XYZ file of C-alpha atoms in Angstrom:
769
model
C 18.379 -1.577 -36.527
C 14.922 -2.918 -35.723
C 16.289 -6.440 -36.004
C 19.190 -5.609 -33.694
C 16.809 -4.276 -31.048
C 14.728 -7.447 -31.205
C 17.859 -9.574 -30.773
C 18.811 -7.627 -27.653
C 15.249 -7.651 -26.316
C 13.177 -10.534 -27.762
C 9.605 -9.579 -28.542
C 10.381 -5.856 -28.605
C 9.108 -3.809 -31.551
C 9.201 -0.064 -32.128
C 5.651 1.253 -32.268
C 4.227 4.221 -34.159
C 0.733 5.643 -33.765
C -0.914 7.873 -36.363
C -3.859 9.808 -34.960
C -6.300 11.255 -37.483
C -9.597 13.063 -37.371
C -11.411 11.274 -40.190
C -10.894 13.048 -43.493
C -12.060 12.584 -47.059
C -8.843 14.139 -48.326
C -7.036 11.814 -50.712
C -3.603 13.315 -49.983
C -3.838 12.764 -46.208
C -5.135 9.236 -46.619
C -2.387 8.506 -49.150
C 0.330 9.738 -46.762
C -1.055 7.641 -43.942
C -1.170 4.498 -46.071
C 2.436 5.157 -47.160
C 3.509 5.495 -43.524
C 1.732 2.349 -42.388
C 3.124 0.349 -45.323
C 6.682 1.580 -44.742
C 6.451 0.752 -41.045
C 5.277 -2.789 -41.743
C 8.093 -3.355 -44.225
C 10.839 -2.608 -41.692
C 9.225 -4.298 -38.679
C 7.691 -1.294 -36.927
C 4.289 -1.834 -35.328
C 2.023 0.922 -36.657
C -1.460 1.720 -35.360
C -3.935 4.061 -36.994
C -6.352 5.803 -34.630
C -9.300 7.330 -36.483
C -11.457 9.846 -34.679
C -14.786 10.889 -36.225
C -15.243 14.305 -37.798
C -17.414 15.145 -34.798
C -14.405 14.819 -32.460
C -13.911 17.788 -30.136
C -10.587 19.284 -29.121
C -10.830 17.607 -25.704
C -11.427 14.220 -27.329
C -8.360 14.694 -29.506
C -6.300 15.684 -26.459
C -7.516 12.644 -24.514
C -6.496 10.419 -27.405
C -3.022 11.963 -27.448
C -2.704 11.663 -23.674
C -3.567 7.961 -23.799
C -0.795 7.379 -26.346
C 1.650 9.506 -24.330
C 1.133 7.233 -21.346
C 1.391 3.969 -23.266
C 4.944 2.732 -22.742
C 4.585 0.368 -25.704
C 4.309 3.329 -28.104
C 7.490 5.159 -29.114
C 6.262 7.571 -31.771
C 3.101 9.619 -32.261
C 2.101 11.806 -35.176
C -1.096 13.777 -35.484
C -2.103 13.883 -39.140
C -2.809 17.480 -40.110
C -5.138 19.113 -40.938
C -7.674 18.038 -38.317
C -10.887 18.167 -40.333
C -13.378 18.303 -37.457
C -16.709 20.084 -37.473
C -15.507 21.686 -34.228
C -12.830 24.317 -33.873
C -9.539 22.762 -32.749
C -6.472 24.673 -31.563
C -3.616 23.025 -33.480
C -1.014 24.649 -31.234
C -2.608 23.111 -28.146
C -2.788 19.733 -29.871
C 0.883 19.675 -30.864
C 1.910 20.894 -27.411
C 0.072 17.950 -25.858
C 2.301 15.411 -27.628
C 5.004 14.087 -25.285
C 8.350 15.486 -26.556
C 10.002 12.060 -26.325
C 7.341 10.623 -28.690
C 7.034 13.648 -30.970
C 8.608 11.993 -34.021
C 7.134 14.691 -36.270
C 9.097 17.328 -34.332
C 6.145 19.704 -33.887
C 6.199 20.145 -30.101
C 7.758 23.415 -28.914
C 10.331 21.486 -26.872
C 11.757 19.883 -29.991
C 11.316 23.071 -32.037
C 13.105 25.061 -29.357
C 16.066 22.691 -29.299
C 16.318 22.870 -33.079
C 16.158 26.683 -33.002
C 19.143 26.844 -30.646
C 21.146 24.244 -32.550
C 20.692 21.171 -30.345
C 20.338 18.891 -33.371
C 21.207 15.655 -31.559
C 18.904 16.276 -28.603
C 15.648 16.710 -30.495
C 13.391 15.214 -33.115
C 13.753 17.114 -36.399
C 10.531 17.473 -38.430
C 10.410 14.741 -41.038
C 10.052 16.792 -44.232
C 12.962 19.190 -43.480
C 15.033 16.230 -42.325
C 14.235 14.433 -45.598
C 15.203 17.539 -47.556
C 18.575 17.647 -45.830
C 19.122 14.002 -46.713
C 18.292 14.703 -50.377
C 20.718 17.629 -50.435
C 23.404 15.426 -48.907
C 22.864 12.816 -51.642
C 23.761 15.425 -54.311
C 27.260 15.686 -52.862
C 26.967 19.455 -52.552
C 28.610 20.876 -49.431
C 26.057 23.072 -47.652
C 28.619 25.087 -45.677
C 29.098 28.545 -47.129
C 26.319 28.244 -49.707
C 23.499 30.724 -50.201
C 20.232 28.999 -49.353
C 16.724 30.317 -49.926
C 13.639 28.856 -48.278
C 10.266 29.871 -49.711
C 7.771 29.258 -46.916
C 7.636 29.961 -43.208
C 5.383 27.263 -41.767
C 6.295 25.618 -38.477
C 6.089 22.234 -40.177
C 8.545 22.819 -43.038
C 9.719 26.383 -43.661
C 10.892 27.479 -40.209
C 12.690 24.224 -39.282
C 14.218 24.073 -42.780
C 15.717 27.523 -42.206
C 17.198 26.387 -38.875
C 18.664 23.186 -40.308
C 20.407 24.979 -43.156
C 21.652 27.669 -40.790
C 23.157 25.181 -38.315
C 24.814 23.432 -41.256
C 26.604 26.711 -41.976
C 24.636 27.996 -44.965
C 23.693 31.656 -45.370
C 19.931 31.444 -45.266
C 17.183 33.728 -46.536
C 13.543 32.937 -45.770
C 10.990 34.212 -48.270
C 7.280 33.764 -48.853
C 4.639 34.527 -51.467
C 4.461 38.168 -50.364
C 8.192 38.800 -50.781
C 8.331 41.634 -53.395
C 11.641 40.696 -55.028
C 11.156 36.926 -54.925
C 12.707 36.211 -58.369
C 15.830 38.175 -57.391
C 16.118 36.339 -54.060
C 15.745 32.956 -55.777
C 18.335 33.865 -58.426
C 21.054 34.060 -55.719
C 20.282 30.638 -54.271
C 22.775 27.803 -54.527
C 20.174 25.744 -52.665
C 16.445 26.391 -53.005
C 13.775 24.767 -50.862
C 10.238 25.553 -52.033
C 7.472 24.945 -49.496
C 5.027 27.785 -50.091
C 2.035 25.624 -51.088
C 1.419 27.507 -54.362
C 1.352 25.565 -57.619
C 4.325 26.190 -59.949
C 5.208 29.457 -58.214
C 8.914 29.285 -59.053
C 9.796 29.594 -62.727
C 12.844 28.057 -64.320
C 14.298 31.419 -65.412
C 14.429 32.507 -61.746
C 16.942 29.805 -60.887
C 20.679 30.172 -60.637
C 22.422 27.893 -63.093
C 23.479 24.681 -61.315
C 21.272 25.203 -58.260
C 20.001 22.370 -56.059
C 16.199 22.555 -55.996
C 14.112 20.741 -53.370
C 10.387 20.980 -54.124
C 8.159 20.232 -51.121
C 4.931 21.451 -52.730
C 1.869 19.255 -53.127
C -0.706 21.074 -55.244
C -3.626 19.908 -57.401
C -4.304 21.644 -60.697
C -7.012 20.895 -63.287
C -6.095 18.376 -65.981
C -8.839 16.998 -68.239
C -6.540 14.274 -69.481
C -6.530 12.642 -66.043
C -9.378 10.379 -64.866
C -9.623 12.424 -61.671
C -9.676 15.692 -63.605
C -6.573 16.949 -61.768
C -2.879 16.299 -61.390
C -0.326 16.904 -58.657
C 2.413 19.475 -59.156
C 4.961 21.107 -56.908
C 5.796 24.711 -56.053
C 8.365 24.751 -58.886
C 7.572 24.673 -62.587
C 9.361 21.410 -63.156
C 9.843 21.454 -67.009
C 11.415 24.940 -67.094
C 13.449 24.362 -63.907
C 14.862 21.125 -65.251
C 16.933 23.026 -67.824
C 18.733 25.155 -65.210
C 18.925 23.140 -61.977
C 21.786 20.731 -61.373
C 19.514 18.649 -59.132
C 15.745 18.855 -58.694
C 13.248 16.651 -56.884
C 10.136 15.541 -58.770
C 6.560 15.900 -57.528
C 5.229 13.413 -56.701
C 7.950 10.927 -55.804
C 10.662 13.185 -54.442
C 10.350 14.621 -50.946
C 7.270 12.550 -49.999
C 8.958 9.112 -49.776
C 11.959 10.676 -48.028
C 9.617 12.260 -45.458
C 8.199 8.827 -44.704
C 11.725 7.412 -44.407
C 12.661 10.119 -41.876
C 9.525 9.354 -39.880
C 10.620 5.726 -39.637
C 14.112 6.835 -38.625
C 12.749 9.063 -35.866
C 10.532 6.245 -34.590
C 13.480 3.874 -34.444
C 15.542 6.581 -32.721
C 12.826 7.011 -30.099
C 12.554 3.240 -29.572
C 16.330 2.923 -29.159
C 16.336 5.701 -26.570
C 13.508 3.999 -24.707
C 15.245 0.641 -24.837
C 18.491 2.117 -23.552
C 16.778 3.304 -20.371
C 14.375 0.383 -20.177
C 14.724 -2.123 -17.376
C 12.008 -4.780 -17.485
C 9.722 -4.393 -14.517
C 11.558 -1.328 -13.167
C 9.941 2.047 -12.645
C 11.576 5.020 -14.400
C 11.593 6.787 -11.049
C 13.815 9.648 -9.921
C 14.745 9.549 -6.240
C 15.623 12.521 -4.061
C 19.023 12.573 -2.396
C 19.022 13.659 1.234
C 21.881 15.352 3.030
C 22.424 14.362 6.639
C 22.691 17.244 9.054
C 24.284 17.422 12.488
C 22.702 17.774 14.900
C 19.609 15.951 13.683
C 16.942 18.518 12.659
C 13.313 18.159 13.656
C 10.941 16.136 11.484
C 9.286 19.332 10.286
C 12.619 20.901 9.304
C 13.605 17.770 7.385
C 10.283 17.714 5.549
C 10.502 21.397 4.627
C 14.088 21.088 3.369
C 13.356 18.337 0.847
C 12.341 18.897 -2.755
C 8.929 17.411 -3.455
C 8.101 15.945 -6.848
C 4.833 17.061 -8.456
C 2.148 14.435 -7.974
C 1.834 14.129 -11.758
C 5.498 13.107 -11.997
C 5.301 10.638 -9.116
C 2.138 8.975 -10.424
C 3.619 8.637 -13.906
C 6.817 7.132 -12.492
C 4.938 4.360 -10.678
C 2.771 3.466 -13.679
C -0.443 5.363 -12.971
C -2.246 7.093 -15.828
C -3.090 10.761 -15.490
C -6.792 9.894 -15.716
C -6.370 7.668 -12.636
C -5.085 10.392 -10.287
C -6.955 13.418 -8.912
C -4.467 16.012 -7.714
C -4.999 17.542 -4.259
C -2.452 20.325 -4.344
C 0.970 19.834 -5.906
C 2.296 16.847 -3.982
C -0.594 14.481 -3.273
C -3.516 12.965 -5.078
C -6.381 10.503 -4.827
C -6.112 7.361 -6.946
C -9.130 6.106 -8.866
C -10.165 2.505 -8.236
C -10.329 1.863 -11.995
C -6.602 1.145 -11.862
C -7.441 -2.258 -10.359
C -9.456 -3.215 -13.443
C -6.650 -2.101 -15.749
C -4.021 -4.062 -13.840
C -6.021 -7.097 -12.704
C -4.132 -9.474 -15.031
C -0.741 -8.367 -13.696
C 1.030 -10.415 -10.999
C 1.352 -9.084 -7.467
C 4.586 -8.012 -5.866
C 6.041 -9.177 -2.553
C 3.963 -8.275 0.516
C 5.816 -7.272 3.707
C 4.144 -6.465 7.028
C 5.971 -4.566 9.767
C 5.064 -5.352 13.377
C 6.796 -5.014 16.714
C 7.048 -5.969 20.341
C 4.413 -4.745 22.800
C 5.013 -0.993 22.626
C 6.422 0.970 25.521
C 5.593 4.593 26.226
C 8.697 5.714 24.323
C 7.626 3.925 21.136
C 9.547 1.358 19.122
C 9.482 2.954 15.648
C 7.358 0.666 13.448
C 6.254 3.497 11.166
C 9.738 4.924 10.693
C 11.016 1.396 10.038
C 8.328 0.751 7.429
C 9.201 3.994 5.652
C 12.947 3.437 6.000
C 12.604 -0.063 4.576
C 10.571 1.195 1.614
C 13.168 3.898 0.953
C 16.011 1.386 1.203
C 14.344 -1.038 -1.213
C 13.526 1.740 -3.667
C 16.074 4.542 -3.562
C 19.080 2.376 -2.609
C 18.440 -1.175 -3.850
C 16.678 -0.156 -7.095
C 13.538 -2.158 -6.448
C 9.987 -1.012 -7.058
C 8.824 -0.313 -3.507
C 5.617 1.137 -2.069
C 4.787 1.929 1.559
C 1.126 1.620 2.638
C 0.344 3.260 5.968
C -2.601 4.424 8.033
C -3.265 8.137 7.935
C -2.336 9.981 11.147
C -5.070 10.306 13.806
C -4.957 14.075 13.945
C -4.294 14.889 10.303
C -6.460 17.210 8.230
C -8.723 14.559 6.742
C -10.338 17.035 4.395
C -7.010 17.400 2.614
C -6.016 13.751 2.877
C -9.273 12.008 2.098
C -11.518 14.619 0.574
C -14.083 14.211 3.387
C -13.899 14.663 7.129
C -15.674 11.362 7.182
C -16.154 10.773 10.887
C -17.616 14.001 12.144
C -19.444 14.735 8.902
C -21.237 11.416 9.118
C -21.970 11.784 12.822
C -23.232 15.359 12.749
C -24.903 15.520 9.343
C -26.406 12.043 8.935
C -28.762 10.413 11.412
C -27.659 12.550 14.350
C -29.596 10.569 16.913
C -28.863 7.120 15.549
C -25.205 6.814 14.519
C -23.006 6.847 17.611
C -19.222 6.731 17.951
C -19.084 2.980 17.747
C -20.819 3.122 14.392
C -18.477 5.868 13.225
C -15.508 3.707 14.164
C -16.997 0.794 12.294
C -17.483 2.986 9.219
C -13.723 3.564 9.166
C -13.120 -0.174 9.551
C -15.573 -0.791 6.696
C -13.743 1.730 4.546
C -10.448 0.040 5.358
C -11.677 -3.496 4.596
C -13.702 -2.770 1.442
C -12.338 -3.959 -1.892
C -14.607 -1.893 -4.168
C -17.411 0.671 -4.124
C -19.915 -2.154 -4.388
C -18.331 -3.967 -1.459
C -18.366 -0.704 0.509
C -22.105 -0.257 -0.020
C -22.863 -3.844 0.965
C -20.798 -3.518 4.144
C -22.333 -0.170 5.070
C -25.801 -1.667 4.692
C -24.969 -4.373 7.255
C -23.815 -2.019 10.023
C -25.907 -2.604 13.166
C -26.986 0.657 14.785
C -29.322 -0.839 17.406
C -29.784 -4.303 18.897
C -33.235 -4.730 20.540
C -33.278 -7.721 22.855
C -36.394 -9.286 21.408
C -36.049 -8.420 17.719
C -33.694 -8.542 14.780
C -30.967 -5.881 14.802
C -31.618 -2.484 13.201
C -29.130 -1.851 10.405
C -28.087 1.106 8.292
C -30.078 -0.455 5.467
C -33.186 -0.421 7.652
C -32.695 3.307 8.260
C -32.493 3.916 4.515
C -29.175 5.807 4.640
C -26.809 3.238 3.102
C -26.833 4.962 -0.263
C -26.220 8.338 1.348
C -23.253 7.021 3.306
C -21.876 5.436 0.152
C -22.079 8.772 -1.666
C -20.266 10.533 1.181
C -17.485 7.962 1.133
C -17.108 7.635 -2.651
C -14.055 9.925 -2.569
C -12.741 8.746 0.796
C -12.415 5.187 -0.529
C -9.731 6.306 -2.981
C -6.202 5.876 -1.551
C -4.124 9.026 -1.094
C -0.797 9.000 -2.960
C 2.099 10.825 -1.298
C 5.883 10.441 -1.112
C 8.738 10.076 1.345
C 11.570 12.599 1.622
C 13.538 10.396 -0.775
C 10.791 10.418 -3.401
C 9.507 6.867 -2.900
C 5.728 6.422 -3.184
C 3.425 6.070 -0.185
C -0.257 5.298 0.066
C -1.774 6.936 3.150
C -5.274 5.604 3.613
C -7.765 5.005 6.451
C -7.141 4.838 10.186
C -9.302 2.220 11.916
C -8.805 2.052 15.660
C -6.505 -0.640 17.026
C -8.842 -1.903 19.775
C -12.473 -2.064 18.653
C -11.233 -2.298 15.058
C -8.262 -3.993 13.372
C -5.801 -1.094 13.203
C -4.434 -1.559 9.663
C -4.381 0.597 6.537
C -6.765 -0.107 3.684
C -7.004 -3.231 1.572
C -7.415 -1.126 -1.562
C -4.112 0.706 -1.086
C -2.305 -2.624 -0.643
C -3.984 -4.184 -3.688
C -3.222 -1.247 -5.979
C 0.368 -0.996 -4.746
C 0.972 -4.742 -5.221
C -0.067 -4.442 -8.873
C 2.010 -1.312 -9.487
C 5.282 -2.676 -8.062
C 5.186 -5.797 -10.241
C 6.274 -9.353 -9.366
C 9.788 -8.335 -8.290
C 8.722 -5.285 -6.291
C 7.785 -4.849 -2.634
C 4.842 -3.386 -0.752
C 5.607 -2.546 2.876
C 2.688 -2.060 5.239
C 2.394 -1.784 9.004
C 0.292 -3.545 11.618
C -0.735 -1.467 14.641
C 0.658 -2.150 18.108
C 2.499 -5.380 18.941
C 2.498 -8.699 17.104
C 0.051 -10.163 19.649
C -2.651 -7.661 18.638
C -2.028 -5.726 15.428
C -0.336 -8.529 13.503
C -2.918 -11.075 14.640
C -5.727 -8.819 13.389
C -3.817 -8.075 10.178
C -3.679 -11.781 9.362
C -6.973 -13.081 10.698
C -9.167 -10.121 9.733
C -7.540 -8.057 6.983
C -5.956 -10.927 5.053
C -9.180 -12.945 5.233
C -11.045 -10.001 3.675
C -8.422 -9.166 1.052
C -7.396 -12.687 0.055
C -3.775 -11.459 0.039
C -0.998 -13.585 1.495
C 2.056 -11.803 2.959
C 5.587 -13.008 2.284
C 7.673 -11.589 5.148
C 7.157 -10.296 8.687
C 9.508 -7.578 9.936
C 9.643 -7.406 13.743
C 10.753 -4.003 15.096
C 12.426 -3.743 18.463
C 14.479 -1.260 20.439
C 17.037 -2.011 23.117
C 15.433 0.497 25.470
C 12.004 -1.091 24.908
C 13.299 -4.552 25.847
C 14.869 -3.096 28.997
C 11.457 -1.743 29.924
C 10.019 -5.223 29.448
C 12.747 -6.612 31.684
C 11.911 -4.411 34.651
C 10.154 -5.537 37.836
C 7.073 -3.508 38.819
C 7.566 -1.058 41.720
C 11.358 -1.437 41.539
C 13.298 1.704 40.570
C 15.600 0.955 37.647
C 18.403 2.864 35.955
C 17.473 5.047 33.007
C 16.935 2.655 30.048
C 19.602 4.374 27.946
C 22.361 3.052 30.236
C 23.857 -0.347 29.456
C 22.298 -3.127 31.525
C 22.782 -6.549 29.955
C 21.041 -8.356 32.785
C 17.903 -6.273 32.427
C 18.062 -6.645 28.650
C 18.372 -10.421 28.852
C 15.198 -10.613 30.940
C 13.406 -8.344 28.462
C 14.464 -10.564 25.565
C 11.999 -13.174 26.808
C 9.271 -10.828 25.564
C 11.038 -10.565 22.201
C 11.152 -14.356 21.905
C 7.409 -14.540 22.598
C 6.561 -11.957 19.929
C 8.779 -13.713 17.374
C 6.946 -16.923 18.251
C 3.654 -15.079 17.682
C 4.850 -13.844 14.299
C 6.064 -17.252 13.171
C 2.723 -18.870 14.042
C 1.434 -17.947 10.566
C 4.115 -19.816 8.641
C 6.061 -16.784 7.405
C 9.762 -15.904 7.701
C 10.523 -13.255 10.321
C 13.289 -10.660 10.049
C 14.215 -8.654 13.145
C 14.872 -4.936 12.699
C 16.655 -3.387 15.665
C 15.796 0.314 15.600
C 19.180 1.529 16.810
C 19.947 4.598 18.916
C 23.307 6.215 19.698
C 23.013 5.066 23.316
C 22.884 1.361 22.323
C 26.107 -0.507 22.931
C 27.604 -3.189 20.746
C 27.143 -5.815 23.464
C 23.436 -4.964 23.770
C 22.840 -5.082 20.038
C 24.669 -8.400 19.747
C 22.552 -9.887 22.521
C 19.268 -8.811 20.892
C 20.243 -10.186 17.475
C 21.471 -13.452 18.971
C 18.298 -13.927 21.013
C 16.157 -13.229 17.950
C 17.927 -15.863 15.872
C 17.617 -18.384 18.694
C 13.876 -17.654 18.783
C 13.566 -18.514 15.102
C 14.040 -15.199 13.280
C 15.502 -15.815 9.840
C 17.770 -12.805 10.222
C 18.409 -9.912 12.613
C 19.632 -6.524 11.402
C 20.537 -3.256 13.103
C 19.046 -0.179 11.406
C 19.713 3.570 11.540
C 16.951 4.749 9.212
C 15.735 7.365 11.689
C 18.927 9.351 11.244
C 20.194 8.073 7.866
C 17.001 7.545 5.900
C 16.874 4.639 3.457
C 20.666 4.269 3.568
C 20.343 3.195 7.195
C 18.000 0.330 6.286
C 19.825 -1.158 3.288
C 20.913 -4.217 5.274
C 17.307 -4.701 6.374
C 16.154 -4.376 2.772
C 18.605 -7.054 1.653
C 17.477 -9.336 4.470
C 13.823 -8.843 3.481
C 14.619 -9.592 -0.161
C 16.311 -12.825 0.861
C 13.499 -13.791 3.236
C 10.889 -13.251 0.522
C 12.603 -15.914 -1.590
C 12.566 -18.566 1.121
C 9.863 -21.248 0.856
C 6.894 -20.447 3.088
C 3.258 -21.355 3.453
C 0.882 -18.860 5.019
C -1.820 -20.083 7.398
C -4.446 -18.513 9.647
C -4.436 -18.923 13.398
C -7.926 -20.419 13.579
C -10.769 -21.648 11.418
C -13.884 -19.519 11.051
C -16.006 -22.609 11.589
C -15.095 -23.063 15.252
C -17.340 -21.473 17.944
C -16.841 -17.837 18.910
C -15.623 -18.655 22.419
C -13.045 -21.068 21.023
C -11.694 -18.393 18.659
C -11.214 -16.043 21.584
C -9.464 -18.773 23.543
C -7.106 -19.656 20.681
C -5.990 -16.030 20.354
C -5.671 -15.496 24.110
C -3.629 -18.627 24.699
C -1.456 -18.632 21.580
C -0.864 -14.883 21.220
C -1.112 -13.512 24.765
C -0.046 -16.594 26.713
C -3.225 -16.615 28.819
C -3.976 -19.621 30.989
C -7.687 -19.466 30.207
C -10.533 -17.210 29.101
C -13.651 -16.340 31.106
C -16.697 -14.784 29.465
C -19.180 -12.816 31.576
C -22.859 -13.695 31.519
C -23.456 -10.712 29.240
C -20.727 -11.845 26.848
C -22.140 -15.392 26.761
C -25.578 -14.021 25.972
C -24.060 -12.048 23.114
C -22.337 -15.175 21.783
C -25.694 -16.969 21.727
C -27.446 -13.979 20.144
C -24.885 -13.374 17.402
C -24.521 -17.047 16.590
C -28.296 -17.246 16.163
C -28.172 -14.252 13.830
C -25.660 -15.992 11.560
C -22.633 -14.000 12.758
C -20.878 -16.885 14.501
C -18.556 -17.562 11.563
C -16.987 -14.090 11.647
C -13.402 -13.579 12.853
C -12.918 -11.908 16.236
C -11.222 -8.607 17.037
C -10.294 -8.618 20.723
C -10.186 -5.173 22.325
C -7.636 -5.135 25.147
C -4.812 -2.957 26.388
C -1.905 -2.709 23.917
C 0.626 -2.116 26.703
C 0.828 -5.693 27.951
C 0.327 -9.231 26.719
C -2.143 -9.525 29.586
C -5.175 -7.356 30.262
C -3.246 -5.427 32.925
C -1.276 -2.535 31.339
C 1.136 -2.501 34.278
C 2.446 -6.018 33.622
C 5.413 -5.987 31.259
C 7.540 -8.800 29.840
C 5.882 -12.239 29.865
C 2.797 -12.347 32.138
C 2.211 -15.739 33.754
C -0.942 -17.716 34.639
C -3.389 -14.907 33.947
C -7.050 -15.248 33.037
C -8.441 -13.121 30.211
C -11.837 -11.733 31.226
C -14.260 -10.817 28.427
C -16.992 -8.454 29.652
C -18.988 -7.864 26.472
C -18.996 -8.543 22.716
C -19.879 -6.073 19.981
C -21.076 -7.069 16.526
C -19.393 -5.140 13.710
C -21.406 -6.886 11.008
C -20.493 -4.339 8.347
C -16.771 -4.598 8.970
C -17.196 -8.361 9.262
C -15.931 -9.217 12.742
C -17.067 -9.635 16.345
C -15.338 -7.498 18.953
C -14.892 -9.043 22.438
C -14.212 -6.346 25.051
C -11.677 -7.363 27.680
C -12.341 -6.336 31.283
C -9.743 -3.527 31.405
C -10.947 -1.759 28.248
C -13.078 1.335 28.798
C -15.263 2.357 25.896
C -15.102 5.951 27.103
C -11.335 5.804 26.655
C -11.905 4.447 23.190
C -14.230 7.359 22.412
C -11.769 9.893 23.804
C -9.041 8.432 21.599
C -11.330 8.620 18.606
C -12.235 12.261 19.145
C -8.624 13.228 19.819
């Protein structure tokens, strides 16, 4: 059978682990060597884990847990007794073994199934199973026979009783304290002795022609032996031999058969694993959703869905229990150590969701990102992770473990860290790739810029280490799930104007390792493609070193109608069909597709569809998108239908990810700061030119002299227009972008030009909620 499995899955081998607290007992060591030798002979990979006699119960449990979570291991036995100098609860140890790997059949799940007669759905303990095989080899039919079991241990006696009972014998369980033991034994057609008392059963007790299975292993003095002792069973073999029809010798009877049953259980476990195994696929269970009419509120939908325990979700996506800290039942913080464990694994496909310049009604980038992840996972059977920013007004204590902004502002350096610094701390957290990187970035944050001196940094204030300690939990991504049970990382929320507006690098990096080379990570860029996507590529991707594979552009028909309107002219409600207005608005769509394609990646259009959209309108949008260079254009109903409404989008993204592409940045870091601003303004916004104020020019000179001139730029302007005027929709023409000031976010690693229309007080108000 092992050979057959390897033919079906080359390189596959069943694997058995024997865990032992180091003993000087010859019998235990002999059994282990027999097991390892037998495994090697039939092609099973067998590993022997030896823990020292000083091992504590917790150390034993950690060892078991590590084996439980190793998908390459199919069987685990804990060699008993555990001869530690510390007290160890054997029941707790056996309960810790994963039932699907419990090839010794000691876990209560397997014992419970055996007790109720579910013989095919459990692992039967190896010694009782071996005894049943020996009885079968005698040719004696068990059904209707009187069977006596001497012994009541959970390892042999109790399961032996159950096996005989479910094979239709009439079973009596006895033990050394049974007063009429000889009389009980004399009625036995089948006797199984497992009391652990040397030569307890005498030959004259036996019924003539009985089948005797001797499981005892006892040492008695024998001066004729070099060791001074010999091994005997629970039955007096010489006297029993004259009355029993069949009797097993000790040693050499039950012992080898026990080892054989252990191998059989290991192979059985491996076959079960292989049957469900799909290379590279998560063993994830998705949640089915039932559509309701009319559409319930978001809160009602969330409350109506069953939520998987965070331990189940993390295990399904390949995280170890030691890598996840539970925060309640349905969310947890993921340790950064997972990156070290998975660093040799290939990344999955990286998808970024962007959109047109948003209108006041919203275009649905977040719902599209989640719908796409659900479609790829729950409906197309791909490993799929969504990585999103945490909501602005969420309870950050629950989500991140620290209310990082206000805690830092009010408890650390009250008179020195202002809101700009607090915003940069979030950007630093989002762009850091490790704890060490976080500390280095925090140290570089500029908190004051005297005109005639070097800038004052967090390092100069001596609080970098304190900030790092505060953020050591916040840097861990928060694992959650969608209503369909697909995994989501919710982590960081840098502002979209004076910061880059994307979720964390760490969540993306961890997710890309977990999904594997054929899986997908879907993340979102804030605001429209001219701002959020540009910052995603030129700031976040420069810091992370990650290269995306596909851009998904989200659009709504009503949003394009808004972009087609003329200022000060009253227009029909945007839910009414108006192809002329829509055609004008599609010029904005073509510009944003052009912006998205500027980085060398395939673009897929996702039309977030509403019931008011007509077929003619949807056809026009898709046609215009393809003419503008989108690889595909798909209508989606994920808002109402969940992942099922984005299956076509998921298929289009899969196809796009396979097309040849070569990612490139919009500008080189080596060019002057003013030129970087101009490149972005002209290529992304369509500006005619850029004008820097005297103050901004002075800042360019200052920052360049301080060695910050090679940083990328993060332009802060209104998100409601391609221009700096939020009232101008569609495609603004011949406008000049006016830069009033430039901030240096040295910790985050970018310069922030402030466009004329941006008010820092508005930024602060947004930050404080």
